[in-house]
Short mmCIF file of C-alpha atoms in Angstrom, two decimals:
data_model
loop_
_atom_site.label_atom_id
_atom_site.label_comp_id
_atom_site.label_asym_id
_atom_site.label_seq_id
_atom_site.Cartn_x
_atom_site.Cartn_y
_atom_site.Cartn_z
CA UNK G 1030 115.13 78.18 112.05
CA UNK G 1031 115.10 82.13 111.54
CA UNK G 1032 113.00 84.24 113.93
CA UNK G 1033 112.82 87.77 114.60
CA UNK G 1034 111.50 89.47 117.42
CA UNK G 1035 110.39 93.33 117.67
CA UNK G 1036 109.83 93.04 121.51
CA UNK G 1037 108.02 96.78 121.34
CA UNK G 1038 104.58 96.29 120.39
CA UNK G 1039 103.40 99.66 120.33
CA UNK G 1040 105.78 103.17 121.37
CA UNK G 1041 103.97 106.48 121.45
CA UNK G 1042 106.40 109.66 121.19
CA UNK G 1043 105.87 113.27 121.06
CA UNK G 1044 106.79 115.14 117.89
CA UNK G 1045 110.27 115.79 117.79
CA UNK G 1046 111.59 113.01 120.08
CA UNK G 1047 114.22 110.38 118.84
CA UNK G 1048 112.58 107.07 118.73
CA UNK G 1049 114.74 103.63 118.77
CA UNK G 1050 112.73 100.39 117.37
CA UNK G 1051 114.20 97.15 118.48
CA UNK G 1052 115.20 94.39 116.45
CA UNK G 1053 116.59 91.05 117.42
CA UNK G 1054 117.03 87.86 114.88
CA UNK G 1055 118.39 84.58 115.36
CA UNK G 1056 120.13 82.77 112.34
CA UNK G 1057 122.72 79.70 112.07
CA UNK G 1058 123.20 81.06 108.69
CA UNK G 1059 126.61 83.26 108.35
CA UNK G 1060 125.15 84.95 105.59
CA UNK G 1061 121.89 86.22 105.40
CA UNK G 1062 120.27 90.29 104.80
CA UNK G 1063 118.44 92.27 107.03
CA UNK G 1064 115.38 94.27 106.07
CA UNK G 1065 113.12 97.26 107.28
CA UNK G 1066 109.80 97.89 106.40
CA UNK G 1067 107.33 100.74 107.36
CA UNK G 1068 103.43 100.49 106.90
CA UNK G 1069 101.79 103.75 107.01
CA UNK G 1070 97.56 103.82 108.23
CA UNK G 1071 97.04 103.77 104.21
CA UNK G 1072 98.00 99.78 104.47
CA UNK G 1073 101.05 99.67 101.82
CA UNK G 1074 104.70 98.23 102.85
CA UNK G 1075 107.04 100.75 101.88
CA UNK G 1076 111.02 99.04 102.14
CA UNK G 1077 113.27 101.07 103.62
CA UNK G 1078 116.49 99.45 104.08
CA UNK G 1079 118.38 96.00 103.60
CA UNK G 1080 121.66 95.51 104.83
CA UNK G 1081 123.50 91.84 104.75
CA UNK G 1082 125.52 90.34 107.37
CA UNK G 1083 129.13 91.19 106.01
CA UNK G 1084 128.10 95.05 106.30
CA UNK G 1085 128.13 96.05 110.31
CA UNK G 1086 128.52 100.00 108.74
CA UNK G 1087 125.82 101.87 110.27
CA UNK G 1088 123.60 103.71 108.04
CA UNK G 1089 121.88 107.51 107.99
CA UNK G 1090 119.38 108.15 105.45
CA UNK G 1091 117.78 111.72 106.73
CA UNK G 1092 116.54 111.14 109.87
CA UNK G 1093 116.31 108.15 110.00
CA UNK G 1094 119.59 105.51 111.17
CA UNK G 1095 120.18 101.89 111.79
CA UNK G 1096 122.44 100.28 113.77
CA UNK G 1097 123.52 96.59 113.24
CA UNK G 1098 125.29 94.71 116.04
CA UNK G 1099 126.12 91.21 114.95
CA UNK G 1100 127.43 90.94 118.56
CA UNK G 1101 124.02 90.91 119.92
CA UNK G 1102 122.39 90.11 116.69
CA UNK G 1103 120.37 93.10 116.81
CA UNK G 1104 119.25 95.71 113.73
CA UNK G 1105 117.94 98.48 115.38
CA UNK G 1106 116.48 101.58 113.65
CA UNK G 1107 116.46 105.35 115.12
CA UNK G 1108 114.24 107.94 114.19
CA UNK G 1109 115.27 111.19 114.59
CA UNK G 1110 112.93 114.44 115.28
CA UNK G 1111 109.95 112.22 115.48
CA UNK G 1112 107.42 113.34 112.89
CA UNK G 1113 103.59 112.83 113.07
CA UNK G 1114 103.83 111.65 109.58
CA UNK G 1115 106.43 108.36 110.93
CA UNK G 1116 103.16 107.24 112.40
CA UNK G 1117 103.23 103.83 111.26
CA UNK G 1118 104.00 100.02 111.52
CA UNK G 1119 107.40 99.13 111.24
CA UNK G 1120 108.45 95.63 110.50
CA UNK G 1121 112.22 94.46 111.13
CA UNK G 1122 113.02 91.29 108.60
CA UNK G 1123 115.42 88.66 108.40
CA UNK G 1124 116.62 86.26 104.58
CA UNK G 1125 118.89 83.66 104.69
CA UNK G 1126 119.83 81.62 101.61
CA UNK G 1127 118.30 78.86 102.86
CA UNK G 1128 114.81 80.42 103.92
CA UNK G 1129 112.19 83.08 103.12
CA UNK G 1130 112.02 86.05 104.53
CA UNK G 1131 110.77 86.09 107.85
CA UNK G 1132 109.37 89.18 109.31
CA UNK G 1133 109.17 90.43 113.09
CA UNK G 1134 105.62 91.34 114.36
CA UNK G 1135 106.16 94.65 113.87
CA UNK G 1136 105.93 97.78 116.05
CA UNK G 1137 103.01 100.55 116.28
CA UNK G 1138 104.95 103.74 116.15
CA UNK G 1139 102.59 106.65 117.06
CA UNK G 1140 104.04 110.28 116.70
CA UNK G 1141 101.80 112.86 118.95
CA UNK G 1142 101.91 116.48 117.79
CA UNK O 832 102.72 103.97 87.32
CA UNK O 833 101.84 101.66 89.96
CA UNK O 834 104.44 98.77 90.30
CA UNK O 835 102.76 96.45 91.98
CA UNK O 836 99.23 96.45 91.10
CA UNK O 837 96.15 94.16 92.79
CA UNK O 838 92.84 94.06 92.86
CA UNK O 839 90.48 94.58 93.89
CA UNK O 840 91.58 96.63 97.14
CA UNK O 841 88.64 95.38 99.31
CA UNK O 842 86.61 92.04 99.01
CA UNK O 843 83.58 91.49 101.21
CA UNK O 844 81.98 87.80 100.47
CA UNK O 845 80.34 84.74 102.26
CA UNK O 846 81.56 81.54 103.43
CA UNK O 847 81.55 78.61 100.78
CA UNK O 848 82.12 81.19 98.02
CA UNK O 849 84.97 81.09 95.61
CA UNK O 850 86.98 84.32 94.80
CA UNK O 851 89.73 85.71 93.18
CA UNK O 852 92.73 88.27 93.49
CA UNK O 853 94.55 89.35 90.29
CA UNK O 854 98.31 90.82 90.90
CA UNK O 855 100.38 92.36 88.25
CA UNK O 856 103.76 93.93 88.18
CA UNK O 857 105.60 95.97 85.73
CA UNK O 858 109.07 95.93 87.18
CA UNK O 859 110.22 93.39 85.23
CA UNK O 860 110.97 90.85 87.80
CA UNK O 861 111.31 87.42 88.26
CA UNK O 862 109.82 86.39 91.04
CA UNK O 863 106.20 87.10 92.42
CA UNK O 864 104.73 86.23 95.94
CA UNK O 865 101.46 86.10 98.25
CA UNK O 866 101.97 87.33 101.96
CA UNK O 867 98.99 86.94 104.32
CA UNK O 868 98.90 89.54 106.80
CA UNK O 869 96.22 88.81 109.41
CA UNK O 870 94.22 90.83 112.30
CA UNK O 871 97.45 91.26 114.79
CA UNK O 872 99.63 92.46 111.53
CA UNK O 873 101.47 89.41 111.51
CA UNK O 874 102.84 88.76 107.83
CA UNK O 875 103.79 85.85 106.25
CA UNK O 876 104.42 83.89 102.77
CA UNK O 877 101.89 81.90 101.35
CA UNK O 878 103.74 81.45 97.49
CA UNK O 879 106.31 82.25 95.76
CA UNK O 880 106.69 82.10 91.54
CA UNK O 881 109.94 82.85 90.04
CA UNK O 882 109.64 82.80 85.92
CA UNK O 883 106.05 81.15 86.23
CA UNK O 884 107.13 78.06 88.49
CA UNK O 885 105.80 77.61 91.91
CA UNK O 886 108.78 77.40 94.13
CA UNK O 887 107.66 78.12 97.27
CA UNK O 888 104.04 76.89 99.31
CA UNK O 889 104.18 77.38 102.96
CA UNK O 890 102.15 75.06 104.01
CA UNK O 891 98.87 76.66 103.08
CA UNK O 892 95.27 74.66 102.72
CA UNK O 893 94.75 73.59 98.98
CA UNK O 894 91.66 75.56 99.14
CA UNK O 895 94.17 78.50 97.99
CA UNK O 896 95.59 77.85 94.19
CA UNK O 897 98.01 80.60 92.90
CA UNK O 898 98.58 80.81 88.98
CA UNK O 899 100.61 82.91 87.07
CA UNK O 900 99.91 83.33 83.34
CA UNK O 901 103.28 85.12 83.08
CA UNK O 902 105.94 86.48 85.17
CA UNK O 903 104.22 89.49 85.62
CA UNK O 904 101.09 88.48 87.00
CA UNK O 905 100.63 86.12 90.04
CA UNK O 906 96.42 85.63 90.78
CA UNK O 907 95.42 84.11 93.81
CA UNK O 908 92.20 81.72 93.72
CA UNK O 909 90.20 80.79 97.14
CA UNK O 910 87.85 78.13 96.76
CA UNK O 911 85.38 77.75 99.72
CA UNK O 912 86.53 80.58 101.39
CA UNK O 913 86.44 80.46 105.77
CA UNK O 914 85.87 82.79 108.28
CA UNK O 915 89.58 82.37 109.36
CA UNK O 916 90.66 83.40 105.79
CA UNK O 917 90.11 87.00 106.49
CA UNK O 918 92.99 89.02 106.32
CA UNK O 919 94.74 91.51 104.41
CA UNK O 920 96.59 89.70 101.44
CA UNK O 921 99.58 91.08 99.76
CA UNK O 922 101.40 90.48 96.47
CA UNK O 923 105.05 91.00 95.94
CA UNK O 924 107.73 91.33 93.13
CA UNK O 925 111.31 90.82 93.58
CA UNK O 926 114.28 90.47 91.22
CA UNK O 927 115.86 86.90 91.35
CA UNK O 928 114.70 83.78 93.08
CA UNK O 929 115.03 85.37 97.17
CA UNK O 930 114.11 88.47 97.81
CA UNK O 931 117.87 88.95 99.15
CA UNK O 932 118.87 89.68 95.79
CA UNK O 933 116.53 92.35 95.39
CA UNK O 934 114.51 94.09 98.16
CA UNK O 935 110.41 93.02 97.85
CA UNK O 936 107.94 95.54 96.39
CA UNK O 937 104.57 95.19 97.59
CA UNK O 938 101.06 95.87 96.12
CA UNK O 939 98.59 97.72 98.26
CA UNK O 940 97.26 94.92 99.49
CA UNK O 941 93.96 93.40 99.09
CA UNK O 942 91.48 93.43 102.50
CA UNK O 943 89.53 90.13 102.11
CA UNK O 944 86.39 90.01 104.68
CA UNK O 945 84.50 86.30 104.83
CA UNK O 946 80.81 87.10 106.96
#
């Protein structure tokens, strides 16, 4: 069975703080993709990344960075210079070939100005 | 143009009624789904169409019938709609038959409310 666990519920920040969302999954599958999602107040799921398991690079889009361990089996993501609007839900996600995507429960990011 | 399109956005009704959602995409994909998000934000699949055939149902009561006309459209019809089937419902579009082949698009989501 797939499962993914965002163990932060909720994470306030100040503006311009770094912010680290957790992500930990747990697959038998060798091959499978890894997905974030953000959900702004406004209720739509915006994707933001997907990398799959053969592809430990990390990745920098703006300010924004993920970091995949399979060691731990964790797909973190890092949010640089915190901005009000990041304030959102953010939703880690795992896909294997043999089973849907499952998401995490998500994490309510709030950015203070 | 809006990719994923469904409506309506909000739907306020009784219990015992019957309602639909209508979802439409114009990416040109394959596959078409129904995510229930409920009151804690918790999301997961209810269906999943890929070229008009049902291939996924997770375990969902048979009070809930999806039907798509087309690839591009994917309704979802309540019958007898409960309390507990309030919730924020979302359609979805991907290219191929798991969304690993192509990343999901979402709709805006439809806010169902059963009083």
């Amino acid at each position: 069975a797939q499962k993914v666990t965002q163990a932060q519920t909720e994470i306030s920040v100040v503006e311009k703080e770094d912010v680290t969302l957790d992500c930990v999954y747990e697959t038998r599958d060798t091959t499978y993709y890894l997905f974030w999602y953000k959900q702004p107040p406004s209720g739509e799921l915006v994707f933001l990344i997907r990398r799959n398991s053969f592809d430990e690079q990390n990745e920098i889009s703006g300010r924004y960075s993920w970091n995949f361990q399979k060691s731990t089996s964790s797909f973190n993501f890092t949010i640089t210079a915190s901005q009000v609007v990041d304030s959102a839900v953010y939703f880690c996600a795992l896909e294997t070939s043999g089973s849907r995507l499952t998401f995490g429960e998500g994490t309510q990011l709030t950015v203070n100005p | 143009d809006t990719a994923v399109s469904q409506t309506p956005k909000y739907l306020v009704t009784q219990m015992g009624n019957d309602k639909s959602i209508k979802c439409e995409q114009n990416l040109g994909h394959d596959t078409m789904y129904w995510y229930k998000q409920d009151s804690k934000k918790f999301l997961k699949i209810m269906f999943s169409y890929n070229n008009k055939e049902l291939i996924i149902n997770e375990t969902v009561p048979n009070r809930f019938s999806p039907k798509s006309p087309d690839k591009a459209h994917l309704n979802l019809h309540i019958n007898s709609l409960e309390l507990g089937d309030s919730a924020v419902y979302f359609c979805a579009s991907s290219q191929g038959g798991f969304s690993y082949n192509s990343p999901l698009h979402f709709g805006n989501g439809t806010r169902l409310t059963v009083t």
